[in-house]
Coordinates of C-alpha atoms in Angstrom, one line a residue:
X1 CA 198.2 118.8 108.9
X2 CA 196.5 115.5 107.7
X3 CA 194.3 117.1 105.2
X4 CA 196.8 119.1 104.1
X5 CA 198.9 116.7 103.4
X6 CA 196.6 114.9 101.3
X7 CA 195.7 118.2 99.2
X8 CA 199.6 117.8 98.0
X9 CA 200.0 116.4 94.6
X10 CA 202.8 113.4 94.6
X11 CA 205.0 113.7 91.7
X12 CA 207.9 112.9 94.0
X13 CA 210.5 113.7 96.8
X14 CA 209.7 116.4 99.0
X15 CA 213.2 117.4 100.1
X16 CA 214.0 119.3 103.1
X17 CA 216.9 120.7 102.7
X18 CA 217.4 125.0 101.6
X19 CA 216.0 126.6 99.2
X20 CA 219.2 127.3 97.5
X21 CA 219.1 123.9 96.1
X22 CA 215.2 123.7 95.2
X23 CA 213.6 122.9 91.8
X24 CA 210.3 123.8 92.0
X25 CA 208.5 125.0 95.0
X26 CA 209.5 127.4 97.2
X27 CA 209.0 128.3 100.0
X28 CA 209.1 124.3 100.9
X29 CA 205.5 123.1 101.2
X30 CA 206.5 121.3 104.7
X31 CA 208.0 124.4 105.6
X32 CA 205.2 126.5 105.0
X33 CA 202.6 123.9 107.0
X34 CA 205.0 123.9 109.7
X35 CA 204.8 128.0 109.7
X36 CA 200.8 127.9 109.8
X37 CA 201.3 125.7 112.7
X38 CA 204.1 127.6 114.3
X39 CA 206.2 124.9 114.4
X40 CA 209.4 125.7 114.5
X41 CA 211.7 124.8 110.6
X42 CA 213.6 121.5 112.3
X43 CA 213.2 118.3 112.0
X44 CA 215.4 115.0 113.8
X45 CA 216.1 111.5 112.1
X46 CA 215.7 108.8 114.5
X47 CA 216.8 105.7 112.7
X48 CA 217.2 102.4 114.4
X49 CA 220.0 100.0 114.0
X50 CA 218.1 97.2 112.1
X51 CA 215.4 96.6 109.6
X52 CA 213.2 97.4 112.8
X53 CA 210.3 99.4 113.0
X54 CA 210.7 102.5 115.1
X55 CA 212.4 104.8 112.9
X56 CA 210.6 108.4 113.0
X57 CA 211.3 111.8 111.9
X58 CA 209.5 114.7 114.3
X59 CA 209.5 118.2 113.4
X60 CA 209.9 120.8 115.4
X61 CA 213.0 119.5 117.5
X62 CA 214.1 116.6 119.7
X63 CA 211.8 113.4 120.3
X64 CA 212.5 113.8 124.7
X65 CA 212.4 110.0 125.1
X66 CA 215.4 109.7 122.3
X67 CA 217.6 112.2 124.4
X68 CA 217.2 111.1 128.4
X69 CA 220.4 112.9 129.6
X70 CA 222.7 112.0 126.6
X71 CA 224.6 115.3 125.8
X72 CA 224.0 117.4 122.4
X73 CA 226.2 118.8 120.1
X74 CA 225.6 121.6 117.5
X75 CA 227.9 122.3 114.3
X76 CA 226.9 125.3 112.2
X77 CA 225.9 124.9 108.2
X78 CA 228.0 126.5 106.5
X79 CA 226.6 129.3 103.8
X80 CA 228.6 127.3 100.7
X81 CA 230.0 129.5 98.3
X82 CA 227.7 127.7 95.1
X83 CA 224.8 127.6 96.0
X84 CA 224.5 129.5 99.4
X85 CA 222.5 127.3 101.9
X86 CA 221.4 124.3 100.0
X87 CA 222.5 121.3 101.5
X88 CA 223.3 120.5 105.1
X89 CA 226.9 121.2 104.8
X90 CA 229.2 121.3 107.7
X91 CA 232.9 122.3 108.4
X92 CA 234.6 118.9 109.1
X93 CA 237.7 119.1 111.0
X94 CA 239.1 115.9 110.6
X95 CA 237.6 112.0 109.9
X96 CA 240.1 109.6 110.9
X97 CA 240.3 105.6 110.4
X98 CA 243.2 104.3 110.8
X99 CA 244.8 106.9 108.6
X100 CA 243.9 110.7 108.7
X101 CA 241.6 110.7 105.3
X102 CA 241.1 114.8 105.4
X103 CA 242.4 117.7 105.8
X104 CA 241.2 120.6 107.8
X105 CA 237.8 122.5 106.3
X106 CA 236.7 120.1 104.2
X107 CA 233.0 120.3 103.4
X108 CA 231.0 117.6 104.4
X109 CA 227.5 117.1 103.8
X110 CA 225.1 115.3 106.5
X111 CA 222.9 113.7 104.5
X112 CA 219.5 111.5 105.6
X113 CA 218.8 110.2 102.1
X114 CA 222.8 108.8 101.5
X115 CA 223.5 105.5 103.0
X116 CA 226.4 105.0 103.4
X117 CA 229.6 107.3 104.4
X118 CA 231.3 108.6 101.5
X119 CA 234.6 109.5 100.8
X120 CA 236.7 110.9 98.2
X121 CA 237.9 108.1 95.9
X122 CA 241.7 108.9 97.0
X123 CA 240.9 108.7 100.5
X124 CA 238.9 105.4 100.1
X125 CA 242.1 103.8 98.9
X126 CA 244.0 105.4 102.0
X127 CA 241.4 103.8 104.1
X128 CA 241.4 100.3 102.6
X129 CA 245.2 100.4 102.1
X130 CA 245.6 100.9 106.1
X131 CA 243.1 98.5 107.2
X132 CA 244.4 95.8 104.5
X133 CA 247.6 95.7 107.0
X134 CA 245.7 95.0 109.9
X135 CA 245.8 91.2 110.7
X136 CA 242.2 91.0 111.8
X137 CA 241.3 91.6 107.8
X138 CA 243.7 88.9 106.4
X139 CA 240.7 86.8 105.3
X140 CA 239.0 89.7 104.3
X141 CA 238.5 90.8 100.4
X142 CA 239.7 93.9 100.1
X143 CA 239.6 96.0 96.4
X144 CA 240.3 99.8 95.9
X145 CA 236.3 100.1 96.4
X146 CA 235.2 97.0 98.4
X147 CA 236.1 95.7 101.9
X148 CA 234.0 92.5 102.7
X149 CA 235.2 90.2 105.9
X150 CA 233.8 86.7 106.5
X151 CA 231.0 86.3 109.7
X152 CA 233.4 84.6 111.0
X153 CA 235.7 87.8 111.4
X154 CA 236.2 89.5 114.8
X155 CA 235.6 93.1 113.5
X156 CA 235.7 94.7 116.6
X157 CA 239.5 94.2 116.2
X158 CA 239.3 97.5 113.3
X159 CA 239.8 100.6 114.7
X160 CA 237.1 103.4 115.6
X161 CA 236.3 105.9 113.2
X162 CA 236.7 109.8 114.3
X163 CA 235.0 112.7 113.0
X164 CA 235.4 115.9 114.6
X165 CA 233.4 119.3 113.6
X166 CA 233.7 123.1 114.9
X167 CA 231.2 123.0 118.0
X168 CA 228.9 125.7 118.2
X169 CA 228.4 125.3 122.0
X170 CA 231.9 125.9 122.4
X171 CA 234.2 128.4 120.6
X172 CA 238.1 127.1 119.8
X173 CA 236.5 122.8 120.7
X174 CA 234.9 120.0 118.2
X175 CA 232.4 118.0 118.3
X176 CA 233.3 114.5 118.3
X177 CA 231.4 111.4 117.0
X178 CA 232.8 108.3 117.2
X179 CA 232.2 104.9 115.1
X180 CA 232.8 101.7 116.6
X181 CA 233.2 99.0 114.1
X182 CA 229.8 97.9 115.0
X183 CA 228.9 100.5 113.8
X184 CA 230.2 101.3 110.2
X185 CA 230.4 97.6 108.7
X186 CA 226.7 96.3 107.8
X187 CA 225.9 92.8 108.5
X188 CA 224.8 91.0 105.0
X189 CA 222.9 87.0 105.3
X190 CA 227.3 85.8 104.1
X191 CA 229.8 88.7 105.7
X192 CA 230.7 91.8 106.7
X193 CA 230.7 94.6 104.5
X194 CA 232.4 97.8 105.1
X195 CA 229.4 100.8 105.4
X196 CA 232.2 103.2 103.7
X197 CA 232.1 103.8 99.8
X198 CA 233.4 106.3 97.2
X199 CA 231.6 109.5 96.7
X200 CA 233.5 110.7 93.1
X201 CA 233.5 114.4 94.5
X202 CA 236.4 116.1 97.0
X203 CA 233.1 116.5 99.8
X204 CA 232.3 114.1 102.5
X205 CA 229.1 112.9 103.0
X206 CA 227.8 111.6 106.3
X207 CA 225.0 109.3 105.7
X208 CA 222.6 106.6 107.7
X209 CA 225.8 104.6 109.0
X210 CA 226.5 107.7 111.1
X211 CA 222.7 108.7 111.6
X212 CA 222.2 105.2 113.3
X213 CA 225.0 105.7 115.7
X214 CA 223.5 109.5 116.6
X215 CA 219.9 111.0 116.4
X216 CA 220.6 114.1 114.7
X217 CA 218.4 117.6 114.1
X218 CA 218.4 119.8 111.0
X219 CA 217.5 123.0 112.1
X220 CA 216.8 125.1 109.1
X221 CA 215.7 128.0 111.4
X222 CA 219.3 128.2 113.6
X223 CA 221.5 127.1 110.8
X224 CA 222.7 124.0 112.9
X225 CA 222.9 120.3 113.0
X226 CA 223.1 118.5 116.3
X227 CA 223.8 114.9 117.3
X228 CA 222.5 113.4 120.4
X229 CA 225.2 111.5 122.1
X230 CA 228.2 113.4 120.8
X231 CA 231.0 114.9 122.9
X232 CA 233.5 117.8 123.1
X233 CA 236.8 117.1 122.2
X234 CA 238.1 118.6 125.5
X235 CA 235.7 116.0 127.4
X236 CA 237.7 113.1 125.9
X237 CA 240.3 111.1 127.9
X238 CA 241.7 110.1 124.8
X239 CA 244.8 111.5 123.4
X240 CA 243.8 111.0 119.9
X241 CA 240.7 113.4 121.0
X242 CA 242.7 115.8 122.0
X243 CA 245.5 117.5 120.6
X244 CA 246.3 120.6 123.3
X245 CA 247.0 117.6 126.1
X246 CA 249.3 115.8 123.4
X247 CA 251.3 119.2 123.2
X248 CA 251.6 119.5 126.9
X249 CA 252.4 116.0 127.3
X250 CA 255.3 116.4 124.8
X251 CA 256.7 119.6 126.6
X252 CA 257.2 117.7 129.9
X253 CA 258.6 115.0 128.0
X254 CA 260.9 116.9 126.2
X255 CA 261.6 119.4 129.6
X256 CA 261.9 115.8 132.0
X257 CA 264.8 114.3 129.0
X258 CA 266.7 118.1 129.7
X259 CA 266.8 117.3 133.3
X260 CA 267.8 114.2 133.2
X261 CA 270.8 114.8 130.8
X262 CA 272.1 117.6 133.3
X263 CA 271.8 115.2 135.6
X264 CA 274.0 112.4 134.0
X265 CA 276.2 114.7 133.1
X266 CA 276.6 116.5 136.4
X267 CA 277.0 113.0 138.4
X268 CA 279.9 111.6 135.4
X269 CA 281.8 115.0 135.8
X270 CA 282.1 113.8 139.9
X271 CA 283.2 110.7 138.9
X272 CA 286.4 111.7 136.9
X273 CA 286.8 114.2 139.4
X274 CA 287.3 111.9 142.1
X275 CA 288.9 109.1 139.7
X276 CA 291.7 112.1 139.1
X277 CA 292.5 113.1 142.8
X278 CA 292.9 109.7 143.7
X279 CA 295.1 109.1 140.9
X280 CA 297.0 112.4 141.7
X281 CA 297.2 112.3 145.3
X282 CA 300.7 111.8 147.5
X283 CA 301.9 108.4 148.8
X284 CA 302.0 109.3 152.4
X285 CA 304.3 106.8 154.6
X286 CA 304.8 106.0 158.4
X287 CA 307.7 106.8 160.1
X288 CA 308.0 102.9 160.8
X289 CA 308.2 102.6 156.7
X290 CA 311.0 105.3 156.7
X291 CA 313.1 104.3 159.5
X292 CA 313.3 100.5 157.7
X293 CA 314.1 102.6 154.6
X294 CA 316.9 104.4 156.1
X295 CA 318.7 101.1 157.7
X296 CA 318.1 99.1 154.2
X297 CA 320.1 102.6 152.9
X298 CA 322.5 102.7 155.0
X299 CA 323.2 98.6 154.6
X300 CA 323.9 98.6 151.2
X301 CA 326.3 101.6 151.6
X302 CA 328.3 99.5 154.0
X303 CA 328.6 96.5 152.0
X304 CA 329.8 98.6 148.5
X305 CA 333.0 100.4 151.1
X306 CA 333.5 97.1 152.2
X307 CA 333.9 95.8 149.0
X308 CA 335.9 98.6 147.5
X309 CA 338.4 98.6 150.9
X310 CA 339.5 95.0 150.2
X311 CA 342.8 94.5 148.3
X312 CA 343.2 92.1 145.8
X313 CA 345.1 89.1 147.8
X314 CA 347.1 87.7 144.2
X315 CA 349.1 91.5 144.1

């Protein structure tokens, strides 16, 4: 493969994305050594997470030693309506940080030669407007296309950043890749600046800051992408991972606040009940209380005869 290599004329990037989106040679001259080889047409970006050495790409699959017993996820690339397959574009089900910043189905592109994560302009200024609220990023310089926080900062006070893709291992789940703040903001020699810029189109593209986080394959054979590390949604403990427990968790809720409204309801209907029959009820008296009635009666009768009997003594 050496020799071949060196038979190749440099006059610039060998890409290895699909054809759909080639300029000159096709097939792909890596493609076509990897076919004389039987090697099979994917590659996986190992990048590290410093200005290290130990960065590799390997063709034909997985490195082993970068997978130990991490789980992998697969995504399908999506045949795009353009240009058919041409770049590694995915079905993205939603990227959240802090705010939700897309909608379901957006096209996002994973992409080894961007940098950064890109956004559409619109959703950058979401993003920046939520986090600028947050008071970990009150000393923190925030424009509509800049966050920068001093070293001093404690950034793992942001939030996490969420994507979530169809899964191809699993029909009706996601994949789910998850950014700690560690990971999206990039250390420079004075601060912190935010590994999230504009990309001026409606797509998302996922570059190194996410390739860092998870070693990923391009397999141009399968039609997949897969990141080592990643999870099923369903796997998650987290409620912001997964909406079908959220639902159920809302249904009790809702079912547990009906019950307990009969219940009040039921338990204040006994207490006028009773309030009423006591006030209702008959004063019942002993026969002692009667008797002492009777006498008191017959008493004052007495006195009013007596009083009417006696004549006047002056007639």
């Amino acid at each position: 493969m050496a020799q071949q290599q060196q038979q190749l004329k440099d006059e610039g990037i060998i890409g290895l994305g699909f054809y759909g989106i080639a300029q000159y040679s096709n097939p792909n001259p890596v493609v076509s050594i990897l076919q004389e080889n039987g090697i099979k047409d994917a590659y996986a970006f190992y990048l590290t997470t410093d200005s290290t050495d130990g960065s590799e790409i390997t063709f034909g699959g997985f490195a082993a030693d970068h997978v130990g017993n991490q789980s992998v996820q697969y995504t399908k690339v999506l045949n795009t309506y353009k240009i058919g397959l041409g770049y590694w574009t995915v079905q993205m089900s939603m990227l959240t940080l802090g705010v939700n910043v897309s909608g379901d189905n957006i096209l996002t592109i994973v992409d080894s030669g961007t940098s950064l994560i890109l956004v559409p302009p619109s959703s950058l200024i979401s993003i920046f407007e939520s986090l600028a609220k947050l008071d970990v990023a009150r000393n923190c310089e925030i424009t509509t296309l800049f966050l920068a926080c001093p070293l001093s900062t404690d950034i793992s006070r942001f939030p996490d950043m969420v994507v979530r893709m169809p899964s191809a291992n699993v029909a009706g789940n996601d994949t789910v890749l998850i950014l700690s703040p560690r990971d999206y903001f990039l250390r420079n020699p004075a601060s912190y600046q935010i590994g999230i810029g504009s990309g001026g189109s409606g797509q998302v593209i996922l570059g190194d800051v996410l390739l860092r986080k998870y070693y990923t394959l391009f397999d141009r054979e399968d039609h997949l992408v897969a990141f080592v590390g990643a999870e099923l949604a369903d796997s998650l403990p987290s409620s912001n991972n997964n909406n079908s427990k959220n639902k159920s968790y809302v249904v009790w809720i809702i079912i547990g606040a009906i019950v307990g409204a009969i219940a009040v309801g039921a338990l204040f209907s006994m207490i006028l009940t009773k309030c009423h029959r006591r006030t209702m009820s008959p004063q019942y008296h002993t026969q002692t209380d009667l008797t002492s009635s009777l006498r008191d009666h017959e008493l004052q009768q007495s006195q009013r005869e007596s009083v009417v009997g006696d004549p006047d003594p002056e007639f």
